[in-house]
PDB file of N, CA and C in Angstrom:
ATOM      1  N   UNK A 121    -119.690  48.441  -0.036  1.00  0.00           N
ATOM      2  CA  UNK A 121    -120.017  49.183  -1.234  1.00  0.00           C
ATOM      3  C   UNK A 121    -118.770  49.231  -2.115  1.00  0.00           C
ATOM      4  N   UNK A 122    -118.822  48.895  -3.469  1.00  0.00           N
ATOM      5  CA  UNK A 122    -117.891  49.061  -4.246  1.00  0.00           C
ATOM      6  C   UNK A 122    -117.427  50.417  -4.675  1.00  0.00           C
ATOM      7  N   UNK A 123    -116.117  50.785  -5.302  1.00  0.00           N
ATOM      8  CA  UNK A 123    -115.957  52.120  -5.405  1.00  0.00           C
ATOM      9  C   UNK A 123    -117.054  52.698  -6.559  1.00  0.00           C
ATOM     10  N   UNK A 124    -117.137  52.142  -7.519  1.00  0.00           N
ATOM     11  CA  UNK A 124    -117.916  52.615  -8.904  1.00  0.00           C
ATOM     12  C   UNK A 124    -119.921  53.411  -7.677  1.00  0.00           C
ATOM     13  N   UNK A 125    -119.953  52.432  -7.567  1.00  0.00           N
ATOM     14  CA  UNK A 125    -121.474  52.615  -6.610  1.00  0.00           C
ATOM     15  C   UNK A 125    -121.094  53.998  -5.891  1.00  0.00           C
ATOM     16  N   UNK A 126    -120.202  53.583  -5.078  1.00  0.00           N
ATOM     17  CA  UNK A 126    -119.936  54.876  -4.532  1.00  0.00           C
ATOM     18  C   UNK A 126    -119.822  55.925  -4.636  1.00  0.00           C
ATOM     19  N   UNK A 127    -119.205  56.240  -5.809  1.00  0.00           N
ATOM     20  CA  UNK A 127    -118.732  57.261  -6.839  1.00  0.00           C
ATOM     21  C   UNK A 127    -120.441  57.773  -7.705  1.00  0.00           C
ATOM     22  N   UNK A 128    -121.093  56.999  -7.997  1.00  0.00           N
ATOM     23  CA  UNK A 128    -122.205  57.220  -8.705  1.00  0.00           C
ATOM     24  C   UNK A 128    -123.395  57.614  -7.449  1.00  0.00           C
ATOM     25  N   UNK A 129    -123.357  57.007  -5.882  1.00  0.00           N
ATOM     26  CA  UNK A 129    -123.886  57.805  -4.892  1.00  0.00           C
ATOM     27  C   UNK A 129    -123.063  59.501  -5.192  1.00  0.00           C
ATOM     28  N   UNK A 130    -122.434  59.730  -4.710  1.00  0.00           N
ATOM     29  CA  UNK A 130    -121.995  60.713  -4.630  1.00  0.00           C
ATOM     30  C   UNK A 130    -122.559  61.875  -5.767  1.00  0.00           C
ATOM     31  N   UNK A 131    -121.907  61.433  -6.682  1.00  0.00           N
ATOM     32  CA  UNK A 131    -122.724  62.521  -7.772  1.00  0.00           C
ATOM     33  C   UNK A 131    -124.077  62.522  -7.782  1.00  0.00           C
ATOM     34  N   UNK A 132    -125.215  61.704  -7.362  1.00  0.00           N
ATOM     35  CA  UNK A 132    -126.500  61.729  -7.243  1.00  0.00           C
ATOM     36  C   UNK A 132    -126.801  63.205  -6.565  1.00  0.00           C
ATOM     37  N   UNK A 133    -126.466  63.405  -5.603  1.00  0.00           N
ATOM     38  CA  UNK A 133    -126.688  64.713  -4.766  1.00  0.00           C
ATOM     39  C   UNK A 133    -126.276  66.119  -5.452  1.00  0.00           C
ATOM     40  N   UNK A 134    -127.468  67.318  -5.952  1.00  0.00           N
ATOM     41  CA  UNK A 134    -127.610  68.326  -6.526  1.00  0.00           C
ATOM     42  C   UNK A 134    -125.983  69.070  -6.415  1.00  0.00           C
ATOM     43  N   UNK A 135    -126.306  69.568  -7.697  1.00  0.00           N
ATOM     44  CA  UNK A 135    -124.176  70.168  -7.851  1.00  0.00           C
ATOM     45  C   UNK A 135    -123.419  69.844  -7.206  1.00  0.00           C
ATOM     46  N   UNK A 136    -122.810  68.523  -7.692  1.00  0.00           N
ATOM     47  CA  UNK A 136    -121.938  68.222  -7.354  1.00  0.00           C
ATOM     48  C   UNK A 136    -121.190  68.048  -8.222  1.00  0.00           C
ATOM     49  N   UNK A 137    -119.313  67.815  -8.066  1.00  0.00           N
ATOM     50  CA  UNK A 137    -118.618  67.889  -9.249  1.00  0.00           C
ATOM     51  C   UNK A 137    -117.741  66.852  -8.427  1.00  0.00           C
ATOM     52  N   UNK A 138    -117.135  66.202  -9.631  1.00  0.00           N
ATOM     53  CA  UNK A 138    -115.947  65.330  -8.878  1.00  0.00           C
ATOM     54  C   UNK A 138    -114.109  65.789  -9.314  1.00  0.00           C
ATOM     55  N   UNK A 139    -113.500  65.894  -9.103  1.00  0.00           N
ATOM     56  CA  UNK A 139    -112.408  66.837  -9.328  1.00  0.00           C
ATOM     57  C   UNK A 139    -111.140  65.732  -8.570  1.00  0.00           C
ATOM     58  N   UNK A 140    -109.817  66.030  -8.993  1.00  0.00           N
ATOM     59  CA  UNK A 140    -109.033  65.551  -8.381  1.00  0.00           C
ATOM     60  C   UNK A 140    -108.348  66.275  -6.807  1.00  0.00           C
ATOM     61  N   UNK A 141    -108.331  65.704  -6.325  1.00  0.00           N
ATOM     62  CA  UNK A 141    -107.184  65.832  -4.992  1.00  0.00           C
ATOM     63  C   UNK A 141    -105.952  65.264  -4.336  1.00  0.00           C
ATOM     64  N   UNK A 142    -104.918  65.808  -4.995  1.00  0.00           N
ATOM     65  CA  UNK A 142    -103.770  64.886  -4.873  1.00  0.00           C
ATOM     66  C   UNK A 142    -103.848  63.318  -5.310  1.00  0.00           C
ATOM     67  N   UNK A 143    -103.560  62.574  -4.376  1.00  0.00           N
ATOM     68  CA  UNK A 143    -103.927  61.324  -4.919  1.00  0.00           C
ATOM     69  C   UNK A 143    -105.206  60.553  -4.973  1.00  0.00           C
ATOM     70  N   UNK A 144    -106.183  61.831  -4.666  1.00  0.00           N
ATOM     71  CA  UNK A 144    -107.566  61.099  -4.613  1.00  0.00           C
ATOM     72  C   UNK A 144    -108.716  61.650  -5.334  1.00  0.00           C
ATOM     73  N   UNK A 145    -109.946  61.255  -5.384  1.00  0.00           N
ATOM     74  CA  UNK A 145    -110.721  61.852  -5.956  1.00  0.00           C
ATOM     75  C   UNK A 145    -111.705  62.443  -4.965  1.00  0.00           C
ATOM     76  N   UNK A 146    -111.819  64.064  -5.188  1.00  0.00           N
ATOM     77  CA  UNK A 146    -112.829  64.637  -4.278  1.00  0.00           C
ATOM     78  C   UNK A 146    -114.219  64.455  -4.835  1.00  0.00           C
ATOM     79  N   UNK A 147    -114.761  64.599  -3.991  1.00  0.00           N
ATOM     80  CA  UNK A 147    -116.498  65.167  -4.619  1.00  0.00           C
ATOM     81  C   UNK A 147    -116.909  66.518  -3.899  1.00  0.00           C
ATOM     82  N   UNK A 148    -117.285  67.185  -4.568  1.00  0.00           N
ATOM     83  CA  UNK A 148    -117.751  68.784  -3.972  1.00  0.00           C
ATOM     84  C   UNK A 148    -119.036  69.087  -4.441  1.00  0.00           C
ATOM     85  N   UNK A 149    -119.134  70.195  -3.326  1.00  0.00           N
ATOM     86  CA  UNK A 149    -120.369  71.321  -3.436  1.00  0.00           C
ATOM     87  C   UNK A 149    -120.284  72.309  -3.032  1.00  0.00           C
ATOM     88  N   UNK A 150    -120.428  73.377  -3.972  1.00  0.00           N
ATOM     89  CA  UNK A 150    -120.142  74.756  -3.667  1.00  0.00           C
ATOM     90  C   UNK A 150    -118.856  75.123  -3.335  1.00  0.00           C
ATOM     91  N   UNK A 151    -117.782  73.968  -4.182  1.00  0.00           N
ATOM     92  CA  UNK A 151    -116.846  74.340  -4.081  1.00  0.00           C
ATOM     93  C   UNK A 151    -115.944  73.510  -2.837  1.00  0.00           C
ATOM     94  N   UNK A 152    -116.571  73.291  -2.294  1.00  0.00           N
ATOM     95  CA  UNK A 152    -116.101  72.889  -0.801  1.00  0.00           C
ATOM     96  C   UNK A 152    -116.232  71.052  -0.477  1.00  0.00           C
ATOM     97  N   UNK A 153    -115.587  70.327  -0.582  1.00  0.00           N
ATOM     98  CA  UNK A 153    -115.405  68.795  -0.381  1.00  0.00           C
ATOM     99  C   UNK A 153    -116.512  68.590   0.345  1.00  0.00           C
ATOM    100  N   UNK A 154    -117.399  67.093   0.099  1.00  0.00           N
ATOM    101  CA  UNK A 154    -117.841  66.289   1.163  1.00  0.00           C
ATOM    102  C   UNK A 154    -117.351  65.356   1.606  1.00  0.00           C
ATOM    103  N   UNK A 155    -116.912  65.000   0.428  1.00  0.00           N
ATOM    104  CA  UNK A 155    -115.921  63.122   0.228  1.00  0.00           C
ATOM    105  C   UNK A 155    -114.819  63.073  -0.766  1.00  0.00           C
ATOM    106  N   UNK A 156    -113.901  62.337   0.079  1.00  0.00           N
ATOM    107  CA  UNK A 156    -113.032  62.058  -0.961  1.00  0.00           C
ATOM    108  C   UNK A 156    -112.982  60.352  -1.516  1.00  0.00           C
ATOM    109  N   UNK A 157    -112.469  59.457  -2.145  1.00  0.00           N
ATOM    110  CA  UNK A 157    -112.069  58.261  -2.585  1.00  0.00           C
ATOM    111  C   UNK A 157    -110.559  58.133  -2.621  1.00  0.00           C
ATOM    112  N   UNK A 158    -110.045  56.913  -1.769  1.00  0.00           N
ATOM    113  CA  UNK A 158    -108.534  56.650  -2.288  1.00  0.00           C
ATOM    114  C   UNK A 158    -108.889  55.745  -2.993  1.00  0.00           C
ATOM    115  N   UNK A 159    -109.057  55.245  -4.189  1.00  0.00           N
ATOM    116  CA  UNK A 159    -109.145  54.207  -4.853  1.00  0.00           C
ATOM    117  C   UNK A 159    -107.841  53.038  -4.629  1.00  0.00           C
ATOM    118  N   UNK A 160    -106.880  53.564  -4.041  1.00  0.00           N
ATOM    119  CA  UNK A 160    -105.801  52.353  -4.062  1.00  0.00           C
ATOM    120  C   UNK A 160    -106.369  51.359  -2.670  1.00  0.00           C
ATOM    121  N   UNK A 161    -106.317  51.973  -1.325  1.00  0.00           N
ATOM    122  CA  UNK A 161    -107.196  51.829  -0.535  1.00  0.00           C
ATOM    123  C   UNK A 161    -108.792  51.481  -0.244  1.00  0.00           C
ATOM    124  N   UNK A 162    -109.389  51.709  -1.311  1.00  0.00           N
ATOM    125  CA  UNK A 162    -111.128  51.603  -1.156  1.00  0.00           C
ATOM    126  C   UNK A 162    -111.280  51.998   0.013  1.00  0.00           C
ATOM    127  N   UNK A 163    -111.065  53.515   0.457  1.00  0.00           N
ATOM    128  CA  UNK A 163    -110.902  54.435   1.514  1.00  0.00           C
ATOM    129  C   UNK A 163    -112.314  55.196   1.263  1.00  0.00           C
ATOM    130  N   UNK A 164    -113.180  56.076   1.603  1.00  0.00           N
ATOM    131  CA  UNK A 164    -114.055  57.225   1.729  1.00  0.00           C
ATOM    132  C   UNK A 164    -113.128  57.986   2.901  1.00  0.00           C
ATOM    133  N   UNK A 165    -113.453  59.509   2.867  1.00  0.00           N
ATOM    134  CA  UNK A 165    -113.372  60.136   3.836  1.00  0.00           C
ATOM    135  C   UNK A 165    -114.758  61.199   3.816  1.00  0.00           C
ATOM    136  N   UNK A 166    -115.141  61.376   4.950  1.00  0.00           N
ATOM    137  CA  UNK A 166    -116.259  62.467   4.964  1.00  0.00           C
ATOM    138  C   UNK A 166    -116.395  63.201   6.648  1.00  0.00           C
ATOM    139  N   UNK A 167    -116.774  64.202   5.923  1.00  0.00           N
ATOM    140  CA  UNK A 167    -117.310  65.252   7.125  1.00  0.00           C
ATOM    141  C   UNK A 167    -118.089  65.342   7.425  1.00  0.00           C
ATOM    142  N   UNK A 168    -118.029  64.672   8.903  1.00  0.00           N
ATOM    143  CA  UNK A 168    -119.102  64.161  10.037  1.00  0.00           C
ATOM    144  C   UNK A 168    -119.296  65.072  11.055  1.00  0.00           C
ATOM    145  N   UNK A 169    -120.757  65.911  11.909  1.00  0.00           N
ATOM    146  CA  UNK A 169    -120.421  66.014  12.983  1.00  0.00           C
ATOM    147  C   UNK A 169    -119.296  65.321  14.120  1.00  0.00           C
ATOM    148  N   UNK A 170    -119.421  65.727  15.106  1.00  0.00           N
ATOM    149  CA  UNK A 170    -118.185  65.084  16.633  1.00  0.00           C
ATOM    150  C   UNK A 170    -119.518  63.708  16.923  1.00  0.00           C
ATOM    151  N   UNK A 171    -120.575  64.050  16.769  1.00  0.00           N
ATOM    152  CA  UNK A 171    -121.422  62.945  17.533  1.00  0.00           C
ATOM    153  C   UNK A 171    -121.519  62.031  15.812  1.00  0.00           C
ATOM    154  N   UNK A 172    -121.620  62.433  15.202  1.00  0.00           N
ATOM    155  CA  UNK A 172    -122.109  61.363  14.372  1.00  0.00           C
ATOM    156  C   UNK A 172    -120.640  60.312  13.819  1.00  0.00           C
ATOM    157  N   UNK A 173    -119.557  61.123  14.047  1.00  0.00           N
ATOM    158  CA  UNK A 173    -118.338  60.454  13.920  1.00  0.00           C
ATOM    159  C   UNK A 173    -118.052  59.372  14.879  1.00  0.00           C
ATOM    160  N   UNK A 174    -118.211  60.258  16.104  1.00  0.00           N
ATOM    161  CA  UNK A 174    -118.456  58.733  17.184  1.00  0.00           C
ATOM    162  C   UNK A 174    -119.256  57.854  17.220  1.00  0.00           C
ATOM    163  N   UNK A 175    -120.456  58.020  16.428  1.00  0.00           N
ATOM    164  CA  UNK A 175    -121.518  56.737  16.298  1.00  0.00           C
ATOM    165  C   UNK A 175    -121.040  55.807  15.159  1.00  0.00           C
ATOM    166  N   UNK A 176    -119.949  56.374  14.465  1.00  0.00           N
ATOM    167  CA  UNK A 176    -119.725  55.398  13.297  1.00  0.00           C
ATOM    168  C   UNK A 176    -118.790  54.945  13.462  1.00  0.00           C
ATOM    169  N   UNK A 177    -117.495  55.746  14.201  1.00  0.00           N
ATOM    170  CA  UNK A 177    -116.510  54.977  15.010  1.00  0.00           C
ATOM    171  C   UNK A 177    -116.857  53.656  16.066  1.00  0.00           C
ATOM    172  N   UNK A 178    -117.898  53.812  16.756  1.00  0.00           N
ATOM    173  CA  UNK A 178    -117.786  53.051  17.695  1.00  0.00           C
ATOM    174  C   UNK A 178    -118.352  52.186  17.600  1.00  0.00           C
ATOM    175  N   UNK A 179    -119.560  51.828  16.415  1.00  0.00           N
ATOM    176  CA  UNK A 179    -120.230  50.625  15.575  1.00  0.00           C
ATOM    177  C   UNK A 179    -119.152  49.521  15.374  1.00  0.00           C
ATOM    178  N   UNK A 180    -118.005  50.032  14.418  1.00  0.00           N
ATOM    179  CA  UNK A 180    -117.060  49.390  13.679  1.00  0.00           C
ATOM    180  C   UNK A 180    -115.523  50.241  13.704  1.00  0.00           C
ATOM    181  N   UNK A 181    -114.833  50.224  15.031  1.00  0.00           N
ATOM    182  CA  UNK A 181    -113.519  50.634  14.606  1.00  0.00           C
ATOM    183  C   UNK A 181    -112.541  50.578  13.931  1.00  0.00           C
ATOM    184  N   UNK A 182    -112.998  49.272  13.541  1.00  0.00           N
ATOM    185  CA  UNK A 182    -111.125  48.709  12.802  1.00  0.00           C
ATOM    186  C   UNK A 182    -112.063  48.921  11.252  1.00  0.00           C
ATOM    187  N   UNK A 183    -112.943  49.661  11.102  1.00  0.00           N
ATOM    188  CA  UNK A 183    -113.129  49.855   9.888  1.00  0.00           C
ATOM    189  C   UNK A 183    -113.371  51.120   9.327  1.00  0.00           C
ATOM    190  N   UNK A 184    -113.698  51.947  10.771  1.00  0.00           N
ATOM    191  CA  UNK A 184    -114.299  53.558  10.753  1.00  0.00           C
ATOM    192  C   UNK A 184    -113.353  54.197  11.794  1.00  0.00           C
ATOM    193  N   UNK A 185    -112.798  55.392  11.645  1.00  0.00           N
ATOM    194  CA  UNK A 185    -111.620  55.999  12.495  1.00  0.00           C
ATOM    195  C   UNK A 185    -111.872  57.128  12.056  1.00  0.00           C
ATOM    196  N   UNK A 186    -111.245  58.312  12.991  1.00  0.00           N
ATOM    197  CA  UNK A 186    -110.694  59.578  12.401  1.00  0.00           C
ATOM    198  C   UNK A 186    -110.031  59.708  12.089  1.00  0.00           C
ATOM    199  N   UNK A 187    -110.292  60.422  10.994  1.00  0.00           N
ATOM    200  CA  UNK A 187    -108.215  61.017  10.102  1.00  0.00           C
ATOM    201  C   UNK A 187    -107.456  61.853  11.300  1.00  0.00           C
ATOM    202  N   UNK A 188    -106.547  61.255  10.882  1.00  0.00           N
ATOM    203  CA  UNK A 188    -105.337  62.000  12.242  1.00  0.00           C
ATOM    204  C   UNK A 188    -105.272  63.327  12.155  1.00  0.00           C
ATOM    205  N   UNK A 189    -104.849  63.684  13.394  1.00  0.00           N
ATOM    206  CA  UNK A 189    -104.840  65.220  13.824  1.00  0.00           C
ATOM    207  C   UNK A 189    -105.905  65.727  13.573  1.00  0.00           C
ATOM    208  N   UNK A 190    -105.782  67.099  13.249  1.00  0.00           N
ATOM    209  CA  UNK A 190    -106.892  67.640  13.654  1.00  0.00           C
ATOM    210  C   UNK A 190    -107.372  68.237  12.593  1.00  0.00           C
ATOM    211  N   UNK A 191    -107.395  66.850  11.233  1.00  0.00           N
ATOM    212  CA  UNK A 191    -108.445  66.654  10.205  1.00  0.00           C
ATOM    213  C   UNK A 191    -109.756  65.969  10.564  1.00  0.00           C
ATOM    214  N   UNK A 192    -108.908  65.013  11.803  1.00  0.00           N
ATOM    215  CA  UNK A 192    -110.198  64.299  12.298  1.00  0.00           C
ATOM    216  C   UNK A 192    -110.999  64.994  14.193  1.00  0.00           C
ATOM    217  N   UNK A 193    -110.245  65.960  14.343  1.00  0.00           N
ATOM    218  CA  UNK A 193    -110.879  66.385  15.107  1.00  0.00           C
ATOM    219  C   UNK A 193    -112.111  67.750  14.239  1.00  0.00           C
ATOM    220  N   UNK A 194    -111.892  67.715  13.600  1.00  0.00           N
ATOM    221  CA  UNK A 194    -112.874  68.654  12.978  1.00  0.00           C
ATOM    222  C   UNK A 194    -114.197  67.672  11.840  1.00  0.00           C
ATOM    223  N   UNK A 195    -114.071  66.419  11.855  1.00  0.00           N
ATOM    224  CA  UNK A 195    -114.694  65.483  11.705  1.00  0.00           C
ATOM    225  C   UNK A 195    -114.908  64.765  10.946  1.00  0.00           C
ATOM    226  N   UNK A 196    -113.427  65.253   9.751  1.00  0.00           N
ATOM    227  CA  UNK A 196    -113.349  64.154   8.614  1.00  0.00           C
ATOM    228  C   UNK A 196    -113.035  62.410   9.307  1.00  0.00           C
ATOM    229  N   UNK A 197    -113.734  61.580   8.695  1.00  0.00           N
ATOM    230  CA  UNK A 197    -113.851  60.642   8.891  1.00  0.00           C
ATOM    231  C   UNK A 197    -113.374  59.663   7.984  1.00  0.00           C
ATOM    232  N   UNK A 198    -112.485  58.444   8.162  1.00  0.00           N
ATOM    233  CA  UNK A 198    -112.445  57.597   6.928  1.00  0.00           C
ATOM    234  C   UNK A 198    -112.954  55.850   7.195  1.00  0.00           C
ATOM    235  N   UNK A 199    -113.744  56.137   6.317  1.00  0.00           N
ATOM    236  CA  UNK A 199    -114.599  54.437   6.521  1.00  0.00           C
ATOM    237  C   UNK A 199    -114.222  53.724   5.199  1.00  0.00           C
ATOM    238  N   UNK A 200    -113.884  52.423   5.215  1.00  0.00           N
ATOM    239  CA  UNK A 200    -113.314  51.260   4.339  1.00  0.00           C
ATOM    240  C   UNK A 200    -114.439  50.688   3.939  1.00  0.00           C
ATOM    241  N   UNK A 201    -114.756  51.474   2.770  1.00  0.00           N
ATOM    242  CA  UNK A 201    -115.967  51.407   1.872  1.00  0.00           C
ATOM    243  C   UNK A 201    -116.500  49.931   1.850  1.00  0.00           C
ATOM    244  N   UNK A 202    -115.638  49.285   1.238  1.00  0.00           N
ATOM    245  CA  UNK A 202    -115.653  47.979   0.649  1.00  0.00           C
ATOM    246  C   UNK A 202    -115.947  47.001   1.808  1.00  0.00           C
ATOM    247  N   UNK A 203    -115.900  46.936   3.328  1.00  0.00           N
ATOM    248  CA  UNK A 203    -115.997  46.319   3.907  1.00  0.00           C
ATOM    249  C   UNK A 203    -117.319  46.642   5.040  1.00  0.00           C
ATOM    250  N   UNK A 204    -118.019  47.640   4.171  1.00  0.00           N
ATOM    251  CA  UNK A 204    -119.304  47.905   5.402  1.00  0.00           C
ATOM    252  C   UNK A 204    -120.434  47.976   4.373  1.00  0.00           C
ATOM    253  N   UNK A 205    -121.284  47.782   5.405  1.00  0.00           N
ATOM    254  CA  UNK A 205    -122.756  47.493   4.903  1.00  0.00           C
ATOM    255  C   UNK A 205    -123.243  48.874   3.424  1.00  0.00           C
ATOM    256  N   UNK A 206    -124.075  48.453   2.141  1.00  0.00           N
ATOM    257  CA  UNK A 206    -124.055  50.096   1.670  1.00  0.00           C
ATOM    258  C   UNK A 206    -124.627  50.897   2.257  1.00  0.00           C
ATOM    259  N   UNK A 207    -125.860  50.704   2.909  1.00  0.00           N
ATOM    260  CA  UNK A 207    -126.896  51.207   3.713  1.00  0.00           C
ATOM    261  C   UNK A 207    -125.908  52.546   4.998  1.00  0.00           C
ATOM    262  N   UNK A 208    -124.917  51.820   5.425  1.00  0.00           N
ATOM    263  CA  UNK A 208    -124.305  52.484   6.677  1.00  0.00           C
ATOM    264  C   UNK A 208    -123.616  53.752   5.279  1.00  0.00           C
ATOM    265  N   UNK A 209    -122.547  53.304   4.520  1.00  0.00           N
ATOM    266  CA  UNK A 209    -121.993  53.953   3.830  1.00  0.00           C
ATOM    267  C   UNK A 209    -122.493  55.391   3.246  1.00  0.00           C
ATOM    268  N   UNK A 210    -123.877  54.607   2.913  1.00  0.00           N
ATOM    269  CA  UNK A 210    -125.045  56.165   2.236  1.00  0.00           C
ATOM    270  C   UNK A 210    -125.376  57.356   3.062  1.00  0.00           C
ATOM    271  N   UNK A 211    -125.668  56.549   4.268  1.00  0.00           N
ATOM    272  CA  UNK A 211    -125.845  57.172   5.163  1.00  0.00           C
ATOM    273  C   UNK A 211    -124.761  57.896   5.677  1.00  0.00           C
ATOM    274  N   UNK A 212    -123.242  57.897   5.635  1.00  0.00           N
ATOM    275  CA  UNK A 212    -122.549  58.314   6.345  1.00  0.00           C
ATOM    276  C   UNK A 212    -121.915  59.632   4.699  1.00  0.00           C
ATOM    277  N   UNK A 213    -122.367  59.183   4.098  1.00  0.00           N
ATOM    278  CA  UNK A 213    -121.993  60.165   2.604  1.00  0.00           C
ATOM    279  C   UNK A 213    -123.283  61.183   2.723  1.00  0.00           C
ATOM    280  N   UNK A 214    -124.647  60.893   2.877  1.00  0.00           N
ATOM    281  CA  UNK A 214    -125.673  62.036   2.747  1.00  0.00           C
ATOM    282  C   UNK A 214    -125.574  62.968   4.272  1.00  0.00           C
ATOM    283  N   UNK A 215    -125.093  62.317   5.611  1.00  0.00           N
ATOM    284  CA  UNK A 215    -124.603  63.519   6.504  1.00  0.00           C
ATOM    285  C   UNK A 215    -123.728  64.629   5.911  1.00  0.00           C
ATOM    286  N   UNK A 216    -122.567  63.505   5.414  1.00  0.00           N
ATOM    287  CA  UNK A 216    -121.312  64.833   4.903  1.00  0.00           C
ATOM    288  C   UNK A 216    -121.930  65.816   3.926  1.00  0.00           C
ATOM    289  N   UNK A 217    -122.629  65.165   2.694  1.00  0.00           N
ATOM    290  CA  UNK A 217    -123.114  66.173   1.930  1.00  0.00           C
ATOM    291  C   UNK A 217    -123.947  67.384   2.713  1.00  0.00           C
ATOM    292  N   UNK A 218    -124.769  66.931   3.574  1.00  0.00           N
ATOM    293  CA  UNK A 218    -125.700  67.813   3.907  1.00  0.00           C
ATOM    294  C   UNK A 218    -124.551  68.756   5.583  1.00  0.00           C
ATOM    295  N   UNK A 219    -123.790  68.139   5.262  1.00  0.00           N
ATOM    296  CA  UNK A 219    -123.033  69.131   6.672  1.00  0.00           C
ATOM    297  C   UNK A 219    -122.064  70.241   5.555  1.00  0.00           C
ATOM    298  N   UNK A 220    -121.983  69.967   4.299  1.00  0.00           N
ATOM    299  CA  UNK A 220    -121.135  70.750   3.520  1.00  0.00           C
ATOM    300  C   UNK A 220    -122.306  71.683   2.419  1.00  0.00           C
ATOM    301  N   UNK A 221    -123.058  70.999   2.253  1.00  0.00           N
ATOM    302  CA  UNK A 221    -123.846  71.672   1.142  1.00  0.00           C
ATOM    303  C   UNK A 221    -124.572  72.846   1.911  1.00  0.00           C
ATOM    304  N   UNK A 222    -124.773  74.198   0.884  1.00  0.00           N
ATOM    305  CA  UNK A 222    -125.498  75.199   1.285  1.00  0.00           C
ATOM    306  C   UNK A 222    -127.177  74.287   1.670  1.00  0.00           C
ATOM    307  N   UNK A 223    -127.550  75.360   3.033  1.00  0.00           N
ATOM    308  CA  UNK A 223    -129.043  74.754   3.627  1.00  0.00           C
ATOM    309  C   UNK A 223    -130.180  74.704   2.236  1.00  0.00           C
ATOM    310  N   UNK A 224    -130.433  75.171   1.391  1.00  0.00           N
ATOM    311  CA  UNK A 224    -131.002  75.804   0.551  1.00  0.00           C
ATOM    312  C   UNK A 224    -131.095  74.222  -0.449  1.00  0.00           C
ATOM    313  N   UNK A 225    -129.765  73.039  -0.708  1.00  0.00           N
ATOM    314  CA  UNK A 225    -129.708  71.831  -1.061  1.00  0.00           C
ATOM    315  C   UNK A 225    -129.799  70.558   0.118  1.00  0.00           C
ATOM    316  N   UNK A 226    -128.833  71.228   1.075  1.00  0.00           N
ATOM    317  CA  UNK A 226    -129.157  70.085   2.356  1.00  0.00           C
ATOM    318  C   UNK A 226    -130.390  70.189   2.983  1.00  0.00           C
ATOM    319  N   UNK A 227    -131.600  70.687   2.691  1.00  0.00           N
ATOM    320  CA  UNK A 227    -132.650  70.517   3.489  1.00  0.00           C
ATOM    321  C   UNK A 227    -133.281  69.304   2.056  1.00  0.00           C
ATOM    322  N   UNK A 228    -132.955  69.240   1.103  1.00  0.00           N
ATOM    323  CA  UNK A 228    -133.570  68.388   0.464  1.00  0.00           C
ATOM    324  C   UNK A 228    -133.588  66.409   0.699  1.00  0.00           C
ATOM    325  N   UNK A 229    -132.420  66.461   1.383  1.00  0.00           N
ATOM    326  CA  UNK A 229    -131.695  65.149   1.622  1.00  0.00           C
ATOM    327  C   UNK A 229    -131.643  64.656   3.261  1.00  0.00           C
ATOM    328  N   UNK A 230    -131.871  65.919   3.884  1.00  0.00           N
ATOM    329  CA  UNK A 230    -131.942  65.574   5.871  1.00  0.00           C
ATOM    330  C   UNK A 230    -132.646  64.620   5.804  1.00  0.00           C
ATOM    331  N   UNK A 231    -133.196  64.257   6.653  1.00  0.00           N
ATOM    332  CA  UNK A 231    -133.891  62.811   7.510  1.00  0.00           C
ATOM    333  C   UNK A 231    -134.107  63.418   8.692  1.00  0.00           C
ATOM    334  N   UNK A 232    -135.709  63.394   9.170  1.00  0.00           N
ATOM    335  CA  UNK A 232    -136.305  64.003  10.580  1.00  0.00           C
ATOM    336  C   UNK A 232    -135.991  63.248  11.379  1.00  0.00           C
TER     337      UNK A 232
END
């Protein structure tokens, strides 16, 4: 997935704002990050459950990892946008949204 796509997923999902973060660009809801972008990198980071982080880690490692320490033990995740399928990517951006967004927006976007 290219960054622009990416960036235009992201804002698709109800209030969301995109804002800076140090050297990156966040995307939020309710205030509170789902994803960030390193654009120098074509980096994502997102907040994954512990199980759904390991299902995306262990698909593709040298492309999906946890952020070190214990950014990534709490389940931010960073996947190398540009080099994975978009399908996996969407999917790994509408968990984070819906693990950050109030239930009231994340029940709109779950998957049974």
């Amino acid at each position: 997935m290219n960054t622009s796509t990416f960036c235009v997923h992201c804002l698709s999902f109800e209030e969301v704002v995109e804002m800076p973060h140090f050297e990156k660009t966040s995307f939020r809801v309710n205030k509170k990050i789902f994803a960030t972008l390193d654009l120098q990198y074509n980096r994502a980071t997102f907040k994954l459950s512990a199980i759904d982080q390991s299902i995306f880690c262990d698909y593709k490692p040298d492309k999906i990892r946890p952020a070190t320490g214990a950014w990534g033990k709490q389940g931010w995740t960073i996947f190398e946008i540009t080099d994975l399928p978009d399908e996996m990517v969407t999917d790994a951006l509408t968990l984070s949204y819906c693990n950050v967004a109030p239930p009231k927006l994340a029940v709109k976007y779950k998957r049974d």
